[in-house]
Coordinates of C-alpha atoms and ligand atoms in Angstrom, one line a residue:
M1 CA -38.5 36.3 -44.9
D2 CA -41.5 38.0 -46.6
R3 CA -40.9 38.5 -50.5
D4 CA -42.4 40.3 -53.1
K5 CA -39.9 39.2 -56.7
L6 CA -39.4 36.6 -58.1
Y7 CA -36.1 35.7 -59.9
I8 CA -36.8 34.9 -63.7
D9 CA -34.1 35.9 -66.2
G10 CA -31.8 36.9 -63.9
E11 CA -33.3 39.6 -62.6
W12 CA -35.6 40.2 -59.1
V13 CA -39.7 40.8 -61.2
E14 CA -42.7 41.9 -60.1
P15 CA -45.0 38.8 -60.4
A16 CA -47.7 39.0 -63.0
G17 CA -50.4 38.5 -60.5
T18 CA -51.5 39.3 -56.8
S19 CA -51.8 35.8 -55.6
T20 CA -49.5 34.8 -52.5
I21 CA -48.4 31.6 -50.8
E22 CA -48.0 31.7 -46.5
V23 CA -45.4 30.0 -45.6
I24 CA -47.0 28.2 -42.5
S25 CA -44.7 27.1 -39.1
P26 CA -45.3 23.2 -38.4
L27 CA -44.1 24.1 -35.1
T28 CA -46.3 27.4 -34.2
E29 CA -48.7 27.2 -37.1
E30 CA -48.4 30.9 -37.6
V31 CA -47.6 32.4 -40.8
I32 CA -43.6 32.5 -41.1
A33 CA -43.5 34.3 -44.8
T34 CA -45.8 35.6 -47.6
V35 CA -44.2 34.9 -51.1
P36 CA -45.8 35.8 -54.6
E37 CA -47.1 32.8 -55.8
A38 CA -46.0 32.6 -59.5
S39 CA -48.8 32.4 -62.7
P40 CA -48.9 31.1 -65.6
A41 CA -47.8 34.1 -67.5
D42 CA -45.1 34.5 -64.6
V43 CA -43.9 31.1 -65.8
D44 CA -44.5 31.9 -70.1
R45 CA -41.7 34.6 -69.2
A46 CA -39.6 32.2 -67.1
V47 CA -39.8 29.8 -69.6
Q48 CA -38.9 32.6 -72.6
A49 CA -35.7 33.5 -70.8
A50 CA -34.8 29.6 -70.5
R51 CA -35.0 29.6 -74.1
R52 CA -33.3 32.6 -74.7
A53 CA -30.7 31.6 -72.7
F54 CA -30.4 28.0 -74.4
D55 CA -30.9 29.7 -78.2
S56 CA -28.6 32.4 -78.4
G57 CA -26.8 32.7 -74.1
P58 CA -23.4 31.6 -73.4
W59 CA -24.2 28.8 -71.1
P60 CA -24.7 26.1 -73.2
R61 CA -21.8 27.4 -75.5
M62 CA -18.9 27.5 -73.0
A63 CA -16.9 25.2 -72.5
P64 CA -18.3 22.4 -69.7
G65 CA -14.6 23.0 -67.7
E66 CA -16.1 27.3 -67.5
R67 CA -19.8 25.5 -66.5
A68 CA -17.9 23.8 -63.5
D69 CA -16.0 26.7 -62.6
V70 CA -19.4 28.6 -62.0
M71 CA -21.1 25.3 -60.3
E72 CA -18.0 25.4 -57.9
K73 CA -18.5 28.8 -56.9
I74 CA -22.8 27.8 -56.5
S75 CA -21.9 25.3 -53.8
Q76 CA -18.9 27.0 -52.2
L77 CA -21.8 30.2 -51.6
I78 CA -24.3 27.6 -50.2
Q79 CA -21.6 26.3 -48.0
G80 CA -20.6 29.7 -46.4
R81 CA -24.6 29.9 -45.8
H82 CA -25.5 26.8 -44.4
E83 CA -26.9 27.6 -41.0
D84 CA -29.2 30.3 -42.9
V85 CA -30.3 27.8 -45.3
A86 CA -30.3 24.8 -43.1
R87 CA -32.6 27.0 -40.7
T88 CA -34.8 28.2 -43.6
I89 CA -35.5 25.0 -44.3
T90 CA -36.2 23.6 -40.6
E91 CA -39.0 26.5 -40.3
E92 CA -40.5 25.6 -43.5
M93 CA -41.0 22.0 -43.2
G94 CA -40.1 20.8 -39.4
S95 CA -37.0 18.3 -40.3
P96 CA -35.0 18.6 -37.3
I97 CA -31.7 20.6 -37.6
S98 CA -29.1 18.0 -37.2
F99 CA -30.8 16.7 -40.7
S100 CA -31.5 19.6 -42.3
V101 CA -27.5 20.2 -42.2
M102 CA -26.4 17.4 -43.2
G103 CA -29.4 15.7 -45.2
Q104 CA -30.4 19.1 -46.6
V105 CA -27.8 21.4 -47.2
F106 CA -24.4 19.6 -47.3
A107 CA -26.5 16.4 -49.1
S108 CA -27.1 19.2 -51.5
T109 CA -23.8 20.8 -52.5
M110 CA -22.3 17.3 -52.2
V111 CA -24.8 16.6 -55.0
L112 CA -23.8 19.6 -57.1
D113 CA -19.7 18.9 -56.5
Y114 CA -20.1 15.3 -57.8
Y115 CA -21.9 16.9 -60.9
T116 CA -19.0 20.0 -61.1
A117 CA -16.3 17.1 -61.3
L118 CA -18.0 15.4 -64.1
A119 CA -18.9 18.0 -66.0
R120 CA -14.8 18.5 -65.8
E121 CA -14.0 14.8 -67.2
Y122 CA -17.4 13.7 -69.0
E123 CA -16.9 12.9 -72.5
F124 CA -19.4 15.0 -73.9
E125 CA -18.2 13.9 -77.2
E126 CA -16.2 10.9 -78.6
F127 CA -15.2 9.3 -81.7
R128 CA -16.2 5.9 -83.4
Q129 CA -15.3 3.9 -86.0
G130 CA -18.3 2.4 -87.5
A131 CA -18.3 -0.2 -90.7
L132 CA -20.3 2.3 -92.4
G133 CA -17.8 4.9 -91.7
P134 CA -16.4 7.7 -88.9
V135 CA -18.8 8.8 -86.9
I136 CA -18.8 11.6 -84.1
V137 CA -20.7 11.0 -81.2
R138 CA -22.0 14.1 -79.0
K139 CA -23.9 14.6 -76.1
E140 CA -25.6 17.8 -76.6
P141 CA -27.4 19.3 -74.0
V142 CA -31.5 18.6 -73.4
G143 CA -32.6 21.9 -73.7
V144 CA -34.7 23.5 -71.5
A145 CA -35.7 21.8 -68.4
G146 CA -38.9 22.0 -65.9
A147 CA -37.5 20.9 -62.5
I148 CA -40.3 20.4 -60.4
V149 CA -39.7 19.4 -57.0
P150 CA -41.3 18.3 -53.4
W151 CA -41.6 19.5 -50.4
N152 CA -39.8 16.9 -48.3
V153 CA -36.0 17.7 -49.5
P154 CA -36.4 20.9 -51.0
L155 CA -33.0 22.2 -51.7
F156 CA -31.8 17.9 -52.3
T157 CA -34.5 17.3 -55.1
I158 CA -33.6 20.8 -56.7
M159 CA -29.7 19.8 -56.7
L160 CA -30.5 16.1 -58.3
K161 CA -32.1 18.3 -61.3
L162 CA -29.8 21.8 -61.2
G163 CA -26.5 19.8 -61.2
P164 CA -26.5 17.5 -64.3
A165 CA -28.8 20.4 -66.0
L166 CA -26.0 22.8 -65.5
A167 CA -23.8 20.1 -65.8
S168 CA -25.1 19.2 -69.5
G169 CA -25.5 23.2 -70.5
S170 CA -29.0 23.2 -70.4
T171 CA -31.5 25.9 -68.9
V172 CA -34.1 25.6 -65.9
V173 CA -37.2 26.6 -64.9
L174 CA -37.3 26.2 -61.6
K175 CA -41.4 24.8 -59.9
P176 CA -41.1 24.6 -55.5
A177 CA -44.0 23.4 -53.8
P178 CA -45.6 26.1 -52.6
E179 CA -45.0 24.1 -49.0
T180 CA -41.0 25.4 -49.2
P181 CA -40.3 28.5 -51.3
L182 CA -38.3 30.1 -49.0
D183 CA -34.9 28.3 -49.7
A184 CA -35.6 28.6 -53.5
F185 CA -35.1 32.1 -53.1
L186 CA -32.3 31.9 -50.6
L187 CA -30.9 29.9 -53.5
A188 CA -31.9 32.6 -56.3
E189 CA -29.7 35.5 -54.6
V190 CA -26.6 32.6 -54.5
L191 CA -27.5 32.2 -57.8
E192 CA -27.4 36.1 -58.6
E193 CA -24.3 36.3 -56.5
V194 CA -22.1 33.8 -59.0
G195 CA -23.6 36.0 -61.7
L196 CA -25.0 33.4 -63.4
P197 CA -26.0 34.3 -67.1
A198 CA -29.3 35.5 -67.4
G199 CA -32.2 33.4 -67.9
V200 CA -30.1 30.0 -67.1
V201 CA -32.2 29.0 -64.1
N202 CA -36.0 30.7 -63.5
I203 CA -37.9 30.4 -60.1
V204 CA -41.6 30.2 -60.0
P205 CA -43.1 29.0 -56.7
A206 CA -46.3 27.7 -57.2
G207 CA -49.2 24.7 -56.7
R208 CA -50.0 22.0 -59.2
E209 CA -51.9 24.1 -61.8
V210 CA -49.2 26.0 -62.6
G211 CA -47.2 23.6 -62.3
E212 CA -49.0 21.4 -65.3
H213 CA -48.7 24.9 -67.5
L214 CA -45.2 24.6 -66.8
V215 CA -45.0 20.3 -68.0
T216 CA -47.1 21.3 -70.9
H217 CA -45.3 24.4 -72.0
R218 CA -44.6 23.9 -75.7
D219 CA -40.8 25.3 -75.2
V220 CA -39.6 23.4 -72.8
D221 CA -37.9 20.2 -73.8
K222 CA -37.6 18.3 -70.6
I223 CA -39.1 17.3 -67.2
G224 CA -37.4 16.5 -64.0
F225 CA -40.3 15.6 -61.4
T226 CA -39.8 14.9 -57.9
G227 CA -43.1 13.6 -56.1
S228 CA -46.3 11.7 -55.3
T229 CA -46.9 8.8 -57.8
A230 CA -50.3 9.8 -58.6
A231 CA -48.7 13.5 -59.7
G232 CA -46.1 11.4 -61.6
K233 CA -48.8 9.6 -63.2
K234 CA -50.1 13.0 -64.2
I235 CA -47.3 14.8 -65.6
A236 CA -46.4 11.4 -67.3
A237 CA -49.5 11.3 -69.4
L238 CA -48.8 15.1 -70.3
C239 CA -45.6 14.5 -71.3
G240 CA -46.2 11.5 -72.8
A241 CA -49.0 13.2 -75.1
Q242 CA -46.4 15.8 -76.2
L243 CA -43.3 13.0 -76.2
K244 CA -41.6 15.3 -74.0
R245 CA -38.7 13.8 -71.8
C246 CA -39.4 13.4 -68.5
T247 CA -37.5 11.7 -65.0
L248 CA -40.2 10.8 -62.3
E249 CA -38.8 10.2 -59.1
L250 CA -41.7 8.8 -57.1
G251 CA -43.0 6.9 -53.7
G252 CA -41.7 4.0 -52.3
K253 CA -42.5 1.6 -49.3
S254 CA -39.2 0.4 -49.1
A255 CA -37.9 -3.0 -46.7
A256 CA -35.0 -3.5 -44.1
I257 CA -34.2 -7.4 -44.0
V258 CA -32.4 -8.1 -40.7
L259 CA -31.1 -11.6 -41.1
D260 CA -31.0 -13.6 -38.1
D261 CA -27.0 -13.5 -38.1
A262 CA -27.4 -9.6 -37.9
D263 CA -26.2 -8.0 -34.8
L264 CA -29.0 -6.3 -33.3
S265 CA -26.6 -3.8 -31.6
T266 CA -25.2 -2.3 -34.4
A267 CA -28.2 -3.1 -37.0
I268 CA -30.9 -1.3 -35.1
P269 CA -29.2 2.0 -34.8
G270 CA -28.0 1.3 -38.4
L271 CA -31.6 1.4 -40.0
L272 CA -33.6 3.3 -37.8
P273 CA -32.2 6.6 -39.6
N274 CA -33.2 5.0 -43.2
A275 CA -36.7 4.9 -41.6
I276 CA -37.2 7.7 -39.8
M277 CA -35.0 10.5 -41.3
N278 CA -36.9 13.6 -42.0
N279 CA -39.8 12.9 -39.9
G280 CA -40.4 9.2 -41.8
Q281 CA -40.9 11.8 -44.9
A282 CA -38.4 10.3 -47.3
C283 CA -39.3 8.4 -50.5
I284 CA -36.7 6.4 -49.8
A285 CA -37.6 5.5 -45.9
Q286 CA -37.1 2.1 -45.3
T287 CA -40.4 1.8 -43.2
R288 CA -41.0 -2.4 -43.7
I289 CA -38.8 -3.7 -41.3
L290 CA -38.7 -7.3 -42.0
A291 CA -37.4 -9.9 -39.0
S292 CA -37.4 -13.7 -39.1
R293 CA -39.9 -15.5 -36.8
K294 CA -36.9 -17.0 -35.0
R295 CA -35.9 -13.3 -33.6
Y296 CA -39.3 -11.3 -34.2
D297 CA -39.6 -10.5 -30.7
E298 CA -36.0 -9.5 -30.2
V299 CA -36.0 -7.3 -33.3
V300 CA -39.8 -5.5 -32.4
D301 CA -38.3 -5.1 -29.0
A302 CA -34.8 -3.2 -30.1
L303 CA -37.1 -1.4 -32.5
A304 CA -39.7 -0.3 -30.3
T305 CA -37.0 0.5 -27.5
A306 CA -34.7 2.9 -30.0
M307 CA -38.2 4.5 -31.4
A308 CA -39.2 5.5 -27.6
A309 CA -35.6 6.9 -26.9
T310 CA -36.0 9.4 -30.2
K311 CA -36.3 12.9 -28.6
V312 CA -39.8 14.3 -30.0
G313 CA -39.4 18.3 -30.0
E314 CA -38.7 21.6 -31.4
P315 CA -36.9 20.9 -35.0
L316 CA -34.2 23.9 -34.0
D317 CA -33.0 22.1 -30.8
P318 CA -29.8 20.1 -31.9
E319 CA -31.0 17.0 -29.9
T320 CA -34.5 16.2 -31.8
G321 CA -35.1 13.4 -33.7
I322 CA -38.2 14.0 -34.5
G323 CA -39.9 17.2 -35.6
P324 CA -43.4 18.1 -36.6
L325 CA -44.9 17.4 -39.9
V326 CA -45.0 19.9 -42.6
A327 CA -49.0 20.2 -42.4
E328 CA -52.1 19.6 -40.7
R329 CA -53.3 17.7 -43.4
Q330 CA -49.8 15.5 -43.2
R331 CA -50.4 14.8 -39.5
E332 CA -54.4 13.4 -40.3
R333 CA -52.9 11.3 -43.3
V334 CA -50.8 9.9 -40.9
L335 CA -52.8 9.4 -37.9
G336 CA -55.6 8.2 -40.3
Y337 CA -53.0 5.2 -41.0
I338 CA -52.5 4.5 -37.6
E339 CA -55.9 3.9 -37.2
K340 CA -56.5 1.8 -40.1
G341 CA -53.3 -0.6 -38.9
R342 CA -55.4 -1.0 -35.5
E343 CA -58.6 -1.5 -37.5
E344 CA -56.4 -4.3 -39.5
G345 CA -55.2 -5.8 -36.8
A346 CA -51.7 -4.9 -36.3
R347 CA -50.3 -4.1 -32.9
V348 CA -49.2 -1.1 -31.4
V349 CA -45.8 -1.4 -29.5
V350 CA -44.7 2.1 -29.2
G351 CA -46.8 5.5 -30.0
G352 CA -49.8 5.4 -32.2
G353 CA -50.7 9.1 -31.3
R354 CA -50.1 12.3 -31.0
P355 CA -47.3 13.0 -28.4
A356 CA -48.2 14.2 -25.0
G357 CA -47.9 18.4 -24.1
F358 CA -47.6 19.6 -27.8
D359 CA -50.9 21.6 -27.9
K360 CA -49.6 23.2 -31.2
G361 CA -47.3 22.2 -33.7
W362 CA -47.8 18.8 -36.0
F363 CA -46.8 16.6 -34.4
V364 CA -47.4 12.4 -34.7
E365 CA -45.5 10.4 -32.1
P366 CA -42.4 8.0 -32.8
T367 CA -44.7 4.4 -33.5
V368 CA -43.9 0.9 -34.2
F369 CA -46.8 -1.9 -35.2
A370 CA -46.1 -5.5 -34.7
D371 CA -47.8 -8.5 -36.4
V372 CA -48.1 -7.3 -39.7
D373 CA -49.1 -8.5 -42.5
N374 CA -47.4 -7.2 -45.8
K375 CA -50.8 -6.9 -47.4
M376 CA -52.2 -4.6 -44.9
T377 CA -52.8 -1.4 -45.6
I378 CA -49.4 0.2 -43.4
A379 CA -47.4 -2.4 -45.5
Q380 CA -48.7 -1.5 -48.8
E381 CA -48.9 2.3 -48.7
E382 CA -46.4 5.4 -48.7
I383 CA -47.6 7.2 -44.6
F384 CA -44.9 9.5 -45.0
G385 CA -44.2 10.1 -41.2
P386 CA -42.5 7.9 -38.3
V387 CA -44.1 5.0 -38.3
L388 CA -42.8 1.9 -38.7
A389 CA -44.7 -1.8 -39.6
V390 CA -42.6 -5.1 -38.4
I391 CA -43.1 -7.8 -40.7
P392 CA -42.4 -11.6 -39.6
Y393 CA -41.1 -14.5 -42.6
D394 CA -39.7 -17.5 -42.4
S395 CA -36.8 -17.9 -44.6
Q396 CA -34.7 -15.8 -46.7
E397 CA -36.6 -16.5 -49.8
D398 CA -39.7 -15.4 -47.8
A399 CA -38.1 -12.2 -47.1
V400 CA -36.9 -11.5 -50.5
R401 CA -40.7 -12.4 -51.5
I402 CA -42.6 -10.1 -49.1
A403 CA -39.8 -7.2 -50.1
N404 CA -41.0 -7.5 -53.3
E405 CA -44.1 -8.0 -53.1
S406 CA -45.0 -3.8 -53.3
D407 CA -45.8 -1.4 -55.9
Y408 CA -43.0 0.5 -55.1
G409 CA -39.7 -0.9 -56.1
L410 CA -37.2 2.7 -54.8
A411 CA -34.5 1.1 -51.7
G412 CA -34.0 -1.5 -49.5
S413 CA -31.0 -2.7 -47.3
V414 CA -30.5 -6.1 -45.9
W415 CA -28.7 -6.4 -41.9
T416 CA -26.0 -9.6 -41.7
S417 CA -22.7 -10.3 -40.1
D418 CA -22.3 -12.1 -44.0
V419 CA -21.7 -9.5 -46.2
G420 CA -21.5 -12.1 -49.1
A421 CA -25.4 -13.3 -48.1
G422 CA -26.3 -9.7 -48.1
L423 CA -25.1 -9.4 -51.6
E424 CA -27.3 -12.2 -52.7
I425 CA -30.3 -10.8 -51.1
A426 CA -29.6 -7.3 -53.2
K427 CA -29.6 -8.6 -55.9
Q428 CA -32.4 -10.5 -55.7
V429 CA -34.9 -7.2 -54.5
R430 CA -36.5 -5.5 -57.2
T431 CA -34.9 -1.8 -56.2
G432 CA -33.3 1.0 -57.5
T433 CA -30.9 1.4 -54.9
Y434 CA -30.1 -0.9 -52.1
G435 CA -27.4 -1.7 -49.1
V436 CA -25.6 -3.3 -47.6
N437 CA -25.7 -2.8 -43.4
G438 CA -26.2 0.7 -44.5
S439 CA -27.7 3.7 -46.0
S440 CA -28.7 2.8 -50.2
M441 CA -28.0 5.9 -51.3
N442 CA -24.8 7.2 -53.0
F443 CA -24.4 10.0 -55.2
A444 CA -21.7 8.6 -58.0
A445 CA -24.8 5.8 -58.4
P446 CA -27.9 6.0 -60.0
F447 CA -30.7 7.1 -58.2
G448 CA -34.2 6.1 -58.7
G449 CA -37.1 3.2 -59.1
F450 CA -38.5 0.3 -60.4
K451 CA -42.3 -0.4 -60.7
Q452 CA -44.1 2.7 -59.4
S453 CA -41.0 4.5 -57.8
G454 CA -40.2 5.8 -61.0
V455 CA -38.8 6.0 -64.2
G456 CA -35.2 6.9 -65.5
R457 CA -32.5 8.0 -62.7
E458 CA -30.5 10.9 -61.2
L459 CA -27.5 11.0 -59.4
G460 CA -24.1 9.1 -61.1
P461 CA -23.3 9.5 -64.9
E462 CA -27.2 8.0 -65.3
G463 CA -28.1 11.4 -63.7
L464 CA -26.3 13.8 -66.3
E465 CA -27.3 11.3 -69.2
A466 CA -31.2 12.3 -68.5
Y467 CA -30.2 15.6 -69.3
L468 CA -28.4 14.9 -72.9
E469 CA -29.5 14.6 -76.3
P470 CA -26.8 12.2 -78.2
K471 CA -26.4 12.6 -81.7
G472 CA -24.3 10.8 -84.3
I473 CA -22.6 13.1 -86.9
N474 CA -21.8 11.0 -89.7
M475 CA -18.2 11.8 -91.5
P476 CA -16.9 10.9 -94.7
F477 CA -14.6 7.7 -94.8
G478 CA -10.7 8.7 -94.1
W479 CA -11.9 11.4 -92.0
E480 CA -10.1 11.3 -88.7
P481 CA -10.4 14.4 -85.6
I482 CA -7.6 16.5 -85.1
V483 CA -5.9 15.1 -81.8
G484 CA -5.8 17.6 -78.9
A485 CA -8.8 19.4 -80.8
Ligands
NAD501 P1 -47.0 15.9 -55.0 O1 -47.3 14.9 -55.8 O2 -48.2 16.4 -54.0 O3 -46.3 17.3 -55.3 C1 -44.6 17.5 -55.7 C2 -45.0 18.8 -56.6 O4 -45.1 18.6 -58.2 C3 -45.0 19.9 -56.2 O5 -44.3 21.0 -56.7 C4 -46.5 20.2 -56.3 O6 -46.4 21.5 -56.7 C5 -46.2 19.6 -57.8 N1 -47.4 19.1 -58.8 C6 -48.4 18.1 -58.1 N2 -49.0 17.7 -59.1 C7 -49.0 18.3 -60.3 C8 -49.1 18.3 -61.5 N3 -49.9 17.9 -61.9 N4 -48.2 19.0 -62.5 C9 -47.1 19.4 -62.2 N5 -46.6 19.9 -60.9 C10 -47.5 19.0 -59.6 O7 -46.2 15.6 -53.5 P2 -45.4 16.2 -52.1 O8 -46.8 15.7 -51.0 O9 -45.2 17.1 -52.4 O10 -43.9 15.4 -52.1 C11 -44.3 14.4 -51.3 C12 -44.4 13.0 -52.0 O11 -43.0 13.0 -53.0 C13 -43.6 11.2 -51.6 O12 -44.9 10.4 -52.6 C14 -42.5 11.0 -52.0 O13 -42.0 9.7 -51.7 C15 -42.4 11.6 -52.9 N6 -41.2 12.0 -53.1 C16 -40.1 10.9 -54.2 C17 -38.5 11.7 -54.0 C18 -37.7 10.4 -55.0 O14 -36.6 11.1 -55.3 N7 -38.5 9.2 -55.6 C19 -37.7 12.2 -53.1 C20 -39.1 13.3 -52.4 C21 -40.8 12.5 -52.3

């Protein structure tokens, strides 16, 4: 899986420097690949290529339907290689293969397919009759977009940016996370095979400093960032200094509310994947489980049983529910939070450490804490591991208050046999997405955060509009568009 070239300007080019990134298996702790680390000079070259492709290349000048045809081919090729891509993502970051196939690869192509369909039907230009005369309103591509993504859902977070950027006619410089560059190389192969015009997408794997070079580059018009809230604040400040457009998808600490009338035999298996998908390394992970005092013990028991039954193991085994965490530092961070939970008085019901029998690999046991107060660190901070905090509430109003008592506002769900009551709760929780008896995500709806979970939205038409600049062109009185033109 080693690589020695970078994909820039539609070609595989020698990197400017000699730095490399070692990709380490979370399972074996061994180096599985070495790839070039892009330097600022490579970013400059990538941005110039993207700039040229935008300013004078065919991509922004093609009809949206023509761009959609190319996007459709990209999706088909990725789908055709789904086993290879899913396996690569599992090998680089440890997500269970069952999740990699659906949550990493097919979810990504579904996002691309959504934007392919939207490109074909979206009104990029409309005519309005205003009090001051006729006006054409155009939605023009934002320009050169810098896409910066994390390691947890690498291809999916790429597609959340690439889909709308390509649909809009923008061009892209993509910076994958240093932990997960390999899937981006596979994507580059697909883009090359499809014959995407030179410079439309350029890929520069690197770390934070080179990322900042991309963010502050004068020829980059917009940054699409997914990652931690801490990095998001830094990037927002850098973009602010240049008044650069940016979309920020950041961290979360979402709550699943189990109402008294919920049928636990369906609610627990329903909410569990939202809580521990991808080994708990998901921004939308609903790791605070809110249960009424009346049924608290019952909910704790049901969760503990389900978590204890989740198979921890080799991520390429299709039966595995929890694989290793991405890196040793991530395992240490999660174990540190577990320790903090104990110190602050929460009670470990299952798990609470490293699983027996795994000498190698950055595993953490599926862990359930009971007797959690929402003010505790484990209820307020994003742990990014398979650790759940079950928090008691006194009434539905109390449940909503606790759900909202968070710096974050990304996702959430409510579990009830009364869908109408669930909808009323959904309206009161201050998060960007929400689910009633189900997942909070829908590709046709805007996805993003209230509060410190981000700024702006991806997905839905709103996600396309984040890569568009609206422009009004005032026309002389009496002017009318030619129908069919
Ligand atoms: P991170 O913020 O450390 O890094 C994310 C990406 O940003 C990486 O590519 C990194 O190299 C780059 N980066 C970091 N600092 C930068 C800077 N100052 N300038 C430019 N680039 C910079 O996050 P991570 O540890 O890779 O990912 C985990 C975090 O991502 C979690 O907090 C998680 O909640 C969040 N996340 C959010 C979403 C969402 O859609 N809201 C989705 C997935 C992950």
